[in-house]
Coordinates of C-alpha atoms in Angstrom, one line a residue:
M1 CA -9.6 -14.3 -59.1
A2 CA -8.1 -17.0 -56.9
E3 CA -8.4 -16.8 -53.2
Q4 CA -5.3 -15.7 -51.3
V5 CA -3.7 -18.6 -49.5
E6 CA -2.6 -17.7 -46.0
E7 CA 0.8 -18.8 -44.8
R8 CA 0.9 -21.5 -42.1
T9 CA 2.1 -20.4 -38.7
L10 CA 3.5 -22.5 -35.8
Q11 CA 0.0 -22.8 -34.5
T12 CA -1.0 -25.0 -37.5
T13 CA 2.4 -26.7 -37.9
P14 CA 3.1 -30.2 -36.5
T15 CA 5.5 -30.1 -33.5
W16 CA 7.6 -32.9 -35.0
A17 CA 8.3 -30.7 -38.1
V18 CA 9.4 -27.7 -35.9
A19 CA 11.5 -30.0 -33.7
T20 CA 13.2 -31.6 -36.8
V21 CA 14.1 -28.2 -38.3
C22 CA 15.5 -27.0 -34.9
F23 CA 17.6 -30.1 -34.5
I24 CA 19.1 -29.8 -37.9
L25 CA 20.0 -26.1 -37.4
I26 CA 21.5 -26.9 -33.9
L27 CA 23.5 -29.8 -35.3
L28 CA 24.9 -27.7 -38.2
S29 CA 25.8 -24.9 -35.8
I30 CA 27.6 -27.2 -33.4
I31 CA 29.6 -28.8 -36.3
I32 CA 30.7 -25.4 -37.6
E33 CA 31.6 -24.2 -34.2
H34 CA 33.6 -27.4 -33.5
L35 CA 35.5 -27.1 -36.8
L36 CA 36.4 -23.5 -36.0
H37 CA 37.6 -24.6 -32.5
L38 CA 39.8 -27.3 -34.1
L39 CA 41.3 -24.7 -36.5
A40 CA 42.0 -22.3 -33.6
K41 CA 43.6 -25.2 -31.6
Y42 CA 45.8 -26.0 -34.7
F43 CA 47.0 -22.4 -35.0
N44 CA 47.7 -22.2 -31.2
K45 CA 49.8 -25.4 -31.5
R46 CA 51.8 -23.8 -34.4
R47 CA 52.0 -20.5 -32.4
R48 CA 50.3 -18.5 -35.1
K49 CA 48.9 -15.8 -32.9
A50 CA 48.1 -13.5 -35.8
L51 CA 46.0 -16.2 -37.5
I52 CA 44.2 -16.8 -34.3
Q53 CA 43.3 -13.2 -34.1
A54 CA 42.2 -13.2 -37.8
L55 CA 39.9 -16.2 -37.0
D56 CA 38.4 -14.4 -34.0
K57 CA 37.7 -11.4 -36.3
I58 CA 36.0 -13.7 -38.8
K59 CA 33.8 -15.0 -35.9
S60 CA 33.0 -11.5 -34.8
E61 CA 32.0 -10.5 -38.4
L62 CA 29.8 -13.6 -38.7
M63 CA 28.2 -12.7 -35.4
L64 CA 27.6 -9.1 -36.6
L65 CA 26.0 -10.3 -39.8
G66 CA 23.9 -12.8 -37.8
F67 CA 22.8 -10.0 -35.5
M68 CA 21.8 -7.9 -38.6
S69 CA 19.7 -10.8 -39.9
L70 CA 18.1 -11.1 -36.5
L71 CA 17.2 -7.4 -36.4
L72 CA 15.6 -7.8 -39.9
T73 CA 13.5 -10.7 -38.7
V74 CA 12.3 -8.8 -35.6
S75 CA 11.6 -5.6 -37.6
E76 CA 10.1 -7.2 -40.6
K77 CA 6.5 -6.1 -40.0
P78 CA 7.4 -2.5 -38.7
I79 CA 9.5 -1.9 -41.9
A80 CA 6.7 -3.2 -44.1
N81 CA 4.2 -0.9 -42.3
I82 CA 6.2 2.2 -43.4
C83 CA 4.4 3.8 -46.4
I84 CA 6.1 6.1 -48.9
P85 CA 4.6 8.1 -51.8
K86 CA 4.3 6.3 -55.1
S87 CA 6.4 9.0 -56.9
V88 CA 9.3 8.2 -54.5
G89 CA 8.8 4.4 -54.5
E90 CA 9.0 4.1 -58.3
T91 CA 12.4 5.7 -58.6
F92 CA 15.8 4.0 -58.9
L93 CA 14.3 0.6 -59.7
P94 CA 16.7 -2.3 -60.6
C95 CA 14.1 -3.5 -63.0
G96 CA 11.8 -1.6 -65.4
S97 CA 8.5 -2.6 -63.9
M98 CA 7.0 -3.2 -60.5
T99 CA 5.0 -6.1 -59.2
S100 CA 2.3 -5.5 -56.8
G101 CA 2.4 -7.5 -53.6
E102 CA -0.6 -8.9 -51.7
S103 CA 0.6 -8.8 -48.1
E104 CA -1.4 -7.1 -45.4
E105 CA 1.0 -4.2 -45.1
E106 CA 1.2 -3.6 -48.8
A107 CA -2.6 -3.6 -49.1
K108 CA -2.8 -1.1 -46.2
C109 CA -0.4 1.2 -48.0
A110 CA -2.2 0.8 -51.3
E111 CA -5.4 2.0 -49.8
Q112 CA -3.6 5.2 -49.0
G113 CA -2.3 5.5 -52.5
K114 CA 1.3 4.7 -51.3
L115 CA 3.8 2.0 -51.4
S116 CA 5.5 0.0 -48.6
L117 CA 9.1 0.9 -47.9
L118 CA 10.2 -2.7 -48.0
S119 CA 7.9 -5.6 -48.2
R120 CA 8.2 -8.7 -46.0
S121 CA 9.4 -10.8 -48.9
G122 CA 12.0 -8.1 -49.6
V123 CA 13.2 -8.3 -46.0
R124 CA 13.6 -12.1 -46.3
E125 CA 15.5 -11.7 -49.6
L126 CA 17.8 -9.2 -47.9
Q127 CA 18.5 -11.7 -45.1
F128 CA 19.5 -14.2 -47.7
L129 CA 21.9 -11.7 -49.3
I130 CA 23.5 -11.1 -45.9
F131 CA 24.1 -14.8 -45.5
V132 CA 25.6 -15.2 -49.0
L133 CA 27.8 -12.1 -48.4
A134 CA 29.2 -13.5 -45.1
S135 CA 30.0 -16.9 -46.8
F136 CA 31.7 -15.3 -49.8
H137 CA 33.7 -12.8 -47.8
S138 CA 35.1 -15.5 -45.4
F139 CA 35.9 -18.0 -48.2
S140 CA 37.5 -15.4 -50.5
C141 CA 39.8 -14.1 -47.8
I142 CA 41.0 -17.6 -47.0
L143 CA 41.4 -18.3 -50.7
I144 CA 43.5 -15.1 -51.2
F145 CA 45.7 -15.9 -48.3
G146 CA 46.3 -19.4 -49.4
L147 CA 47.3 -18.3 -52.9
G148 CA 49.7 -15.8 -51.5
M149 CA 51.4 -18.3 -49.2
A150 CA 51.7 -20.7 -52.1
K151 CA 53.4 -18.1 -54.2
M152 CA 55.7 -17.2 -51.4
R153 CA 56.8 -20.7 -50.7
R154 CA 59.6 -20.4 -53.3
W155 CA 61.1 -17.7 -51.3
E156 CA 62.3 -20.3 -48.8
N157 CA 64.9 -21.5 -51.3
W158 CA 66.0 -17.9 -51.9
E159 CA 66.4 -17.3 -48.2
A160 CA 68.4 -20.5 -47.8
E161 CA 70.7 -19.4 -50.6
T162 CA 71.7 -16.3 -48.5
R163 CA 73.5 -18.6 -46.1
T164 CA 75.8 -20.1 -48.8
L165 CA 79.4 -19.0 -49.4
E166 CA 78.6 -18.1 -53.0
Y167 CA 76.1 -15.5 -51.8
Q168 CA 78.5 -14.1 -49.2
F169 CA 81.2 -13.8 -51.9
S170 CA 78.9 -12.0 -54.3
K171 CA 78.3 -9.2 -51.8
D172 CA 81.9 -9.0 -50.5
P173 CA 82.5 -5.3 -49.7
R174 CA 86.0 -5.5 -51.2
R175 CA 84.5 -6.0 -54.7
F176 CA 83.6 -2.8 -56.6
Q177 CA 81.3 -2.5 -59.6
L178 CA 79.2 0.0 -61.4
T179 CA 75.5 0.2 -60.4
H180 CA 74.2 -0.7 -63.8
Q181 CA 76.4 -3.8 -63.8
T182 CA 74.7 -5.4 -60.8
S183 CA 71.8 -7.8 -61.4
F184 CA 69.4 -5.4 -59.8
G185 CA 70.6 -2.6 -61.9
K186 CA 70.4 -4.6 -65.1
R187 CA 66.8 -5.4 -64.3
H188 CA 65.7 -1.8 -63.5
L189 CA 68.2 0.6 -65.0
R190 CA 67.0 0.6 -68.6
Y191 CA 66.2 3.3 -71.1
W192 CA 62.6 3.4 -70.1
T193 CA 63.3 4.2 -66.4
E194 CA 64.4 7.7 -67.2
H195 CA 61.0 8.6 -68.7
S196 CA 57.8 8.4 -66.7
L197 CA 55.7 7.9 -69.8
L198 CA 57.6 4.7 -70.5
R199 CA 58.3 3.6 -66.9
W200 CA 54.8 3.3 -65.6
P201 CA 53.5 1.2 -68.6
T202 CA 56.5 -1.1 -68.1
C203 CA 55.7 -1.4 -64.4
F204 CA 52.1 -2.2 -65.3
L205 CA 53.1 -5.1 -67.5
R206 CA 55.7 -6.5 -65.1
Q207 CA 53.1 -7.4 -62.5
F208 CA 51.8 -10.1 -64.9
Y209 CA 55.2 -11.7 -65.6
G210 CA 57.8 -12.2 -62.9
S211 CA 56.1 -9.9 -60.4
V212 CA 58.7 -10.8 -57.7
S213 CA 62.0 -11.9 -59.1
K214 CA 64.9 -13.5 -57.2
V215 CA 67.1 -10.4 -57.6
D216 CA 64.4 -8.1 -56.3
Y217 CA 63.9 -10.3 -53.2
L218 CA 67.6 -10.5 -52.4
T219 CA 68.2 -6.8 -53.0
L220 CA 65.3 -5.6 -50.8
R221 CA 66.2 -8.2 -48.2
H222 CA 69.8 -6.8 -48.1
G223 CA 68.6 -3.2 -47.8
F224 CA 66.1 -4.1 -45.0
I225 CA 68.7 -5.9 -42.9
T226 CA 71.4 -3.3 -43.5
A227 CA 69.0 -0.5 -42.4
H228 CA 67.8 -2.1 -39.2
F229 CA 70.4 -4.6 -38.1
E230 CA 74.2 -4.8 -37.6
Q231 CA 76.4 -6.2 -40.3
G232 CA 76.9 -10.0 -40.3
T233 CA 73.4 -10.6 -38.8
N234 CA 71.8 -13.7 -40.2
F235 CA 68.1 -12.7 -40.2
D236 CA 65.4 -14.9 -41.7
F237 CA 63.6 -12.3 -43.8
Q238 CA 61.2 -14.8 -45.4
K239 CA 59.7 -15.9 -42.0
Y240 CA 59.5 -12.3 -40.9
I241 CA 57.4 -11.5 -44.1
K242 CA 55.1 -14.4 -43.3
R243 CA 54.5 -13.1 -39.8
A244 CA 53.9 -9.6 -41.1
L245 CA 51.5 -10.9 -43.7
E246 CA 49.6 -12.9 -41.1
K247 CA 49.1 -9.8 -39.1
D248 CA 47.9 -7.9 -42.3
F249 CA 45.5 -10.8 -42.9
G250 CA 43.7 -9.9 -39.7
V251 CA 43.0 -6.4 -41.2
V252 CA 41.8 -7.8 -44.5
V253 CA 39.2 -10.2 -43.1
G254 CA 37.6 -7.4 -41.1
I255 CA 34.8 -5.2 -42.3
S256 CA 35.2 -1.6 -41.1
F257 CA 32.5 1.1 -41.1
W258 CA 33.7 2.8 -44.3
I259 CA 33.6 -0.6 -46.1
W260 CA 30.0 -1.0 -45.1
I261 CA 29.2 2.5 -46.4
L262 CA 30.8 1.7 -49.7
S263 CA 28.7 -1.5 -49.9
V264 CA 25.5 0.6 -49.4
F265 CA 26.6 2.7 -52.3
Y266 CA 27.1 -0.4 -54.4
I267 CA 23.5 -1.5 -53.7
F268 CA 22.2 1.9 -54.6
F269 CA 24.1 2.1 -57.9
N270 CA 22.6 -1.2 -59.1
A271 CA 19.5 0.7 -60.3
R272 CA 18.7 0.3 -64.0
K273 CA 19.2 3.9 -64.9
F274 CA 22.9 3.8 -63.9
H275 CA 23.8 1.0 -66.3
S276 CA 26.1 -0.4 -63.5
Y277 CA 27.0 -3.6 -65.5
L278 CA 29.1 -1.4 -67.8
W279 CA 31.4 0.1 -65.1
L280 CA 30.8 -1.3 -61.6
P281 CA 32.5 -4.7 -62.0
F282 CA 35.6 -3.0 -63.3
I283 CA 36.3 -0.9 -60.2
P284 CA 38.1 -3.6 -58.2
L285 CA 40.2 -4.7 -61.2
V286 CA 41.3 -1.1 -62.0
L287 CA 42.2 -0.4 -58.4
L288 CA 44.1 -3.7 -58.1
L289 CA 46.1 -3.1 -61.3
L290 CA 46.8 0.4 -60.0
V291 CA 48.2 -1.0 -56.7
G292 CA 50.3 -3.6 -58.6
T293 CA 51.8 -0.9 -60.8
K294 CA 52.6 1.3 -57.8
L295 CA 54.4 -1.6 -56.1
Q296 CA 56.5 -2.3 -59.1
G297 CA 57.2 1.4 -59.5
I298 CA 58.4 1.6 -55.9
I299 CA 61.1 -1.1 -56.6
T300 CA 62.2 0.8 -59.7
S301 CA 62.3 4.1 -57.8
M302 CA 64.5 2.6 -55.0
C303 CA 66.9 1.4 -57.7
L304 CA 67.0 4.9 -59.3
D305 CA 67.5 6.5 -55.9
S306 CA 70.5 4.3 -55.1
H307 CA 71.9 5.0 -58.6
D308 CA 71.6 8.7 -58.2
K309 CA 73.5 8.7 -54.9
S310 CA 76.4 6.6 -56.2
H311 CA 77.3 5.1 -59.5
V312 CA 79.8 2.7 -57.9
V313 CA 78.8 0.1 -55.3
R314 CA 80.8 -2.0 -52.9
G315 CA 79.7 -5.7 -53.0
T316 CA 76.1 -5.4 -54.1
L317 CA 73.7 -2.5 -54.6
L318 CA 72.2 -1.1 -51.5
V319 CA 68.6 0.3 -51.4
K320 CA 67.5 2.5 -48.5
P321 CA 64.0 1.9 -47.1
S322 CA 61.9 5.0 -46.9
D323 CA 58.2 6.0 -46.6
H324 CA 58.5 8.7 -49.3
F325 CA 58.3 6.0 -52.0
F326 CA 54.7 5.3 -51.0
W327 CA 51.5 7.3 -51.6
F328 CA 51.2 10.0 -48.9
S329 CA 54.3 8.4 -47.2
S330 CA 52.0 5.7 -45.8
P331 CA 52.7 2.0 -46.6
K332 CA 49.5 1.1 -44.8
L333 CA 47.4 2.8 -47.4
L334 CA 48.1 0.0 -49.9
L335 CA 46.7 -2.5 -47.4
Y336 CA 43.5 -0.6 -47.0
L337 CA 43.1 -0.5 -50.8
I338 CA 43.6 -4.2 -51.0
H339 CA 41.1 -4.6 -48.2
F340 CA 38.5 -2.6 -50.2
I341 CA 39.2 -4.5 -53.4
L342 CA 38.7 -7.9 -51.8
F343 CA 35.5 -7.0 -50.1
Q344 CA 34.0 -5.2 -53.1
N345 CA 34.8 -8.1 -55.3
S346 CA 33.4 -10.6 -52.8
F347 CA 30.2 -8.4 -52.6
Q348 CA 29.8 -8.4 -56.4
L349 CA 30.1 -12.2 -56.6
A350 CA 27.7 -12.6 -53.6
F351 CA 25.2 -10.2 -55.2
F352 CA 25.4 -12.2 -58.5
T353 CA 24.9 -15.5 -56.7
W354 CA 22.0 -14.1 -54.7
T355 CA 20.2 -12.7 -57.8
W356 CA 20.8 -16.0 -59.7
F357 CA 19.4 -18.1 -56.9
K358 CA 16.4 -15.9 -56.1
F359 CA 15.4 -14.6 -59.6
G360 CA 17.1 -16.9 -62.0
L361 CA 20.1 -16.5 -64.3
R362 CA 18.1 -14.5 -66.9
S363 CA 16.5 -11.9 -64.6
C364 CA 16.3 -8.1 -64.8
F365 CA 19.6 -7.9 -62.9
H366 CA 21.5 -9.3 -65.9
R367 CA 19.5 -9.5 -69.1
E368 CA 22.4 -9.8 -71.5
T369 CA 24.9 -12.7 -71.8
E370 CA 27.7 -10.1 -71.8
D371 CA 26.7 -8.9 -68.4
I372 CA 26.9 -12.4 -66.9
V373 CA 30.3 -13.1 -68.5
I374 CA 31.7 -9.7 -67.4
R375 CA 30.7 -10.2 -63.8
L376 CA 32.0 -13.7 -63.5
A377 CA 35.2 -13.1 -65.4
M378 CA 36.0 -9.9 -63.4
G379 CA 35.3 -11.7 -60.1
V380 CA 37.5 -14.7 -60.8
L381 CA 40.3 -12.6 -62.4
V382 CA 40.5 -10.1 -59.5
H383 CA 40.7 -12.9 -56.9
F384 CA 43.4 -14.8 -58.7
L385 CA 45.5 -11.7 -59.4
C386 CA 45.2 -10.4 -55.9
G387 CA 46.1 -13.7 -54.2
Y388 CA 48.9 -14.9 -56.5
V389 CA 50.4 -11.7 -57.8
I390 CA 49.6 -8.6 -55.8
L391 CA 49.6 -10.0 -52.2
P392 CA 53.1 -11.5 -52.4
L393 CA 54.4 -8.3 -54.0
Y394 CA 52.8 -6.2 -51.3
A395 CA 54.2 -8.4 -48.6
L396 CA 57.7 -7.8 -49.9
V397 CA 57.6 -4.1 -50.9
T398 CA 55.7 -2.8 -47.8
Q399 CA 58.6 -3.9 -45.6
M400 CA 60.7 -1.1 -47.3
G401 CA 59.2 1.6 -45.2
T402 CA 61.2 3.8 -42.8
S403 CA 60.1 2.0 -39.7
M404 CA 60.6 -1.6 -38.8
R405 CA 57.4 -3.4 -38.0
K406 CA 56.5 -5.0 -34.7
S407 CA 56.4 -8.5 -36.3
V408 CA 60.2 -8.5 -36.5
F409 CA 59.9 -10.1 -33.0
P410 CA 58.2 -13.4 -32.5
D411 CA 55.0 -13.2 -30.4
D412 CA 56.4 -14.9 -27.4
V413 CA 59.4 -12.6 -27.3
V414 CA 57.2 -9.5 -27.6
I415 CA 55.0 -10.7 -24.6
G416 CA 58.1 -11.5 -22.6
L417 CA 59.7 -8.1 -23.3
K418 CA 56.5 -6.2 -22.4
R419 CA 56.1 -8.1 -19.1
W420 CA 59.8 -7.5 -18.2
R421 CA 59.5 -3.8 -19.1
A422 CA 56.4 -3.4 -16.9
R423 CA 58.0 -5.2 -14.0
A424 CA 61.2 -3.2 -14.3
R425 CA 59.3 0.1 -14.4
K426 CA 57.3 -1.0 -11.4
N427 CA 60.4 -1.8 -9.3
L428 CA 62.1 1.4 -10.3
K429 CA 59.0 3.4 -9.4
A430 CA 58.8 1.8 -6.0
S431 CA 62.4 2.6 -5.3
Y432 CA 61.9 6.2 -6.3
S433 CA 58.8 6.6 -4.1
T434 CA 60.7 5.5 -1.0
G435 CA 63.4 8.1 -1.6
P436 CA 66.5 8.5 -3.7
P437 CA 67.4 5.2 -5.4
S438 CA 70.3 3.4 -3.8
L439 CA 72.4 0.7 -5.2
D440 CA 71.3 -1.9 -2.6
A441 CA 67.7 -1.1 -3.2
S442 CA 68.0 -1.4 -6.9
L443 CA 69.7 -4.8 -6.6
R444 CA 67.1 -6.1 -4.1
S445 CA 64.3 -5.0 -6.5
L446 CA 66.0 -6.8 -9.3
D447 CA 66.3 -10.0 -7.3
S448 CA 62.9 -9.9 -5.7
S449 CA 61.1 -11.5 -8.6
P450 CA 62.2 -13.2 -11.8
S451 CA 62.8 -10.7 -14.6
F452 CA 64.2 -10.7 -18.1
S453 CA 67.5 -9.2 -19.4
L454 CA 67.6 -8.3 -23.0
D455 CA 70.8 -8.5 -24.9
A456 CA 71.0 -5.7 -27.5
S457 CA 72.5 -8.0 -30.1
F458 CA 70.5 -10.1 -32.4
T459 CA 71.5 -13.7 -33.2
V460 CA 69.9 -16.4 -35.3
D461 CA 69.8 -20.1 -34.5
L462 CA 70.2 -21.6 -37.9
G463 CA 69.8 -25.1 -36.6
S464 CA 66.4 -24.5 -35.1
S465 CA 63.3 -25.4 -37.2
S466 CA 60.9 -23.7 -34.9
D467 CA 58.8 -21.0 -36.5
S468 CA 58.9 -19.0 -33.3
E469 CA 62.7 -18.5 -33.3
H470 CA 63.3 -16.4 -36.3
V471 CA 65.0 -13.7 -34.2
A472 CA 66.6 -15.2 -31.1
I473 CA 67.0 -12.7 -28.3
E474 CA 69.1 -13.9 -25.3
V475 CA 66.7 -14.0 -22.3
M476 CA 68.3 -15.1 -19.0
N477 CA 66.7 -15.7 -15.6
E478 CA 68.3 -13.7 -12.9
G479 CA 68.2 -16.6 -10.4
E480 CA 70.1 -18.8 -12.7
E481 CA 72.6 -16.1 -13.3
K482 CA 73.2 -15.8 -9.6
E483 CA 73.9 -19.5 -9.2
E484 CA 76.4 -19.4 -12.1
E485 CA 78.2 -16.5 -10.4
K486 CA 78.6 -18.5 -7.2
G487 CA 80.8 -21.0 -8.9
K488 CA 83.1 -18.2 -10.1
E489 CA 85.9 -16.6 -8.1
K490 CA 84.7 -14.0 -5.7
Q491 CA 85.3 -10.5 -6.7
P492 CA 85.1 -7.4 -4.5
E493 CA 81.5 -6.8 -3.4
E494 CA 81.4 -3.2 -4.5
S495 CA 82.6 -4.1 -8.0
Q496 CA 80.0 -6.9 -8.4
R497 CA 77.2 -4.5 -7.4
N498 CA 78.4 -1.8 -9.8
D499 CA 78.6 -4.2 -12.7
S500 CA 75.2 -5.7 -12.0
F501 CA 73.6 -2.3 -11.7
D502 CA 75.2 -1.0 -14.9
G503 CA 74.1 -4.2 -16.8
F504 CA 70.5 -3.8 -15.5
D505 CA 70.4 -0.1 -16.5
S506 CA 71.8 -0.7 -20.0
N507 CA 69.4 -3.7 -20.6
L508 CA 66.4 -1.7 -19.4
T509 CA 67.4 1.2 -21.7
S510 CA 67.9 -1.1 -24.6
A511 CA 64.5 -2.9 -24.1
T512 CA 62.7 0.4 -23.7
L513 CA 64.1 1.9 -26.9
V514 CA 63.2 -1.2 -28.9
L515 CA 59.6 -1.4 -27.6
E516 CA 59.0 2.4 -27.9
K517 CA 60.3 2.2 -31.5
Q518 CA 57.9 -0.6 -32.3
S519 CA 54.9 1.1 -30.6
N520 CA 55.6 4.3 -32.5
S521 CA 55.8 2.5 -35.8

């Protein structure tokens, strides 16, 4: 029997070798950190606050995984010293047979007729799995988001078409037509829509061909704007969807507690006795197709709902956004399902890559060629379908809930409104604390510091190409307003004060209602 070769420690390792490895690790870490800093600087320049928050979340997740790896390194020996009975240690094995280790801790447990809970080599392999998982999850989220944005780029042409005279004429309210004669009705009001047994299979197939058609986009856009804005408002719906999707991306890249718990279950069910290769890789695909079918079914249900209310439409068919079209009246539930699907699929690909690298392609984890083909095919297919088909469909349909989302306002407008609201409340509170509010005190508190006035109407600057001016809200500085009033003819002093106070009170009420509505939603 050959003598056991002891591992070299830092005491018997040349210092130049240790210094070289440390230098390479530090250099790689600085390069990665600098690249992330440049990416954050680019997002900040483009005013993509949601993407900056998503990038920060990716950094925090990488830090969490790195901390887990550090804990495994520190507790490597204490974990190996935990001994468990052989009858327990030989259950739920991923492979049919066990290989006896020769480490000090394993030999100590063997003397007691027991097995080590997790050997030192097993802890190192688990560290490598965590590293691969972090890399796959970050890369897959970026890939999914890129595919979704590429698919949604064609929507820019559809949005530009809504500003043409031809589009305005097509939805002229003086034109009457039957519901099934509209383009949206011709697409969804078919013989199969009246029967659930035929409707859902059709919705299942539609997600593979023309998942988001032009008529669906224009009809849902018209219903959204009609429900939340005044008539005649030119609102850039496509840019609003992009902002909303960027905020949802921050949820997808995160790893919540229940996601970690499901990952633990995935590792547990990889035991040989469960035959996981026959059903585990199909879970993300089945859930993804179920979400896509539901999204297509929501569009058809909205068309049927409008048809049941009125068989004759003025201009174009109007759909009414409502939460009751979604599962449990919660549009956010679909986002959480997509989040689980992406992470689970990334975990499966990371697990396959880890077993391939550590144990070879033909290991006990995948003995058959069919197993390898199924895992790779399912992983690639789920990522492509989720990024190019389901994510754009979700971004459009999820806007048809009852409440308007906070991303309808650009980030700089939201920050300005919150600051103005806080300042106005503080001034009014100060005036109430000193006694009954008077007109002069209210005007002095208004002029004491620069504040914002919110006009209740929405306007769109079509000539502006800035991404941050999708919804333009008139914000005026009170100091500039006073200088403009000096040039005008003098009015009675009491009339000017009454008008200013009424305008301030109405603007404060309007801003408060808008912000409370967004916070509640």
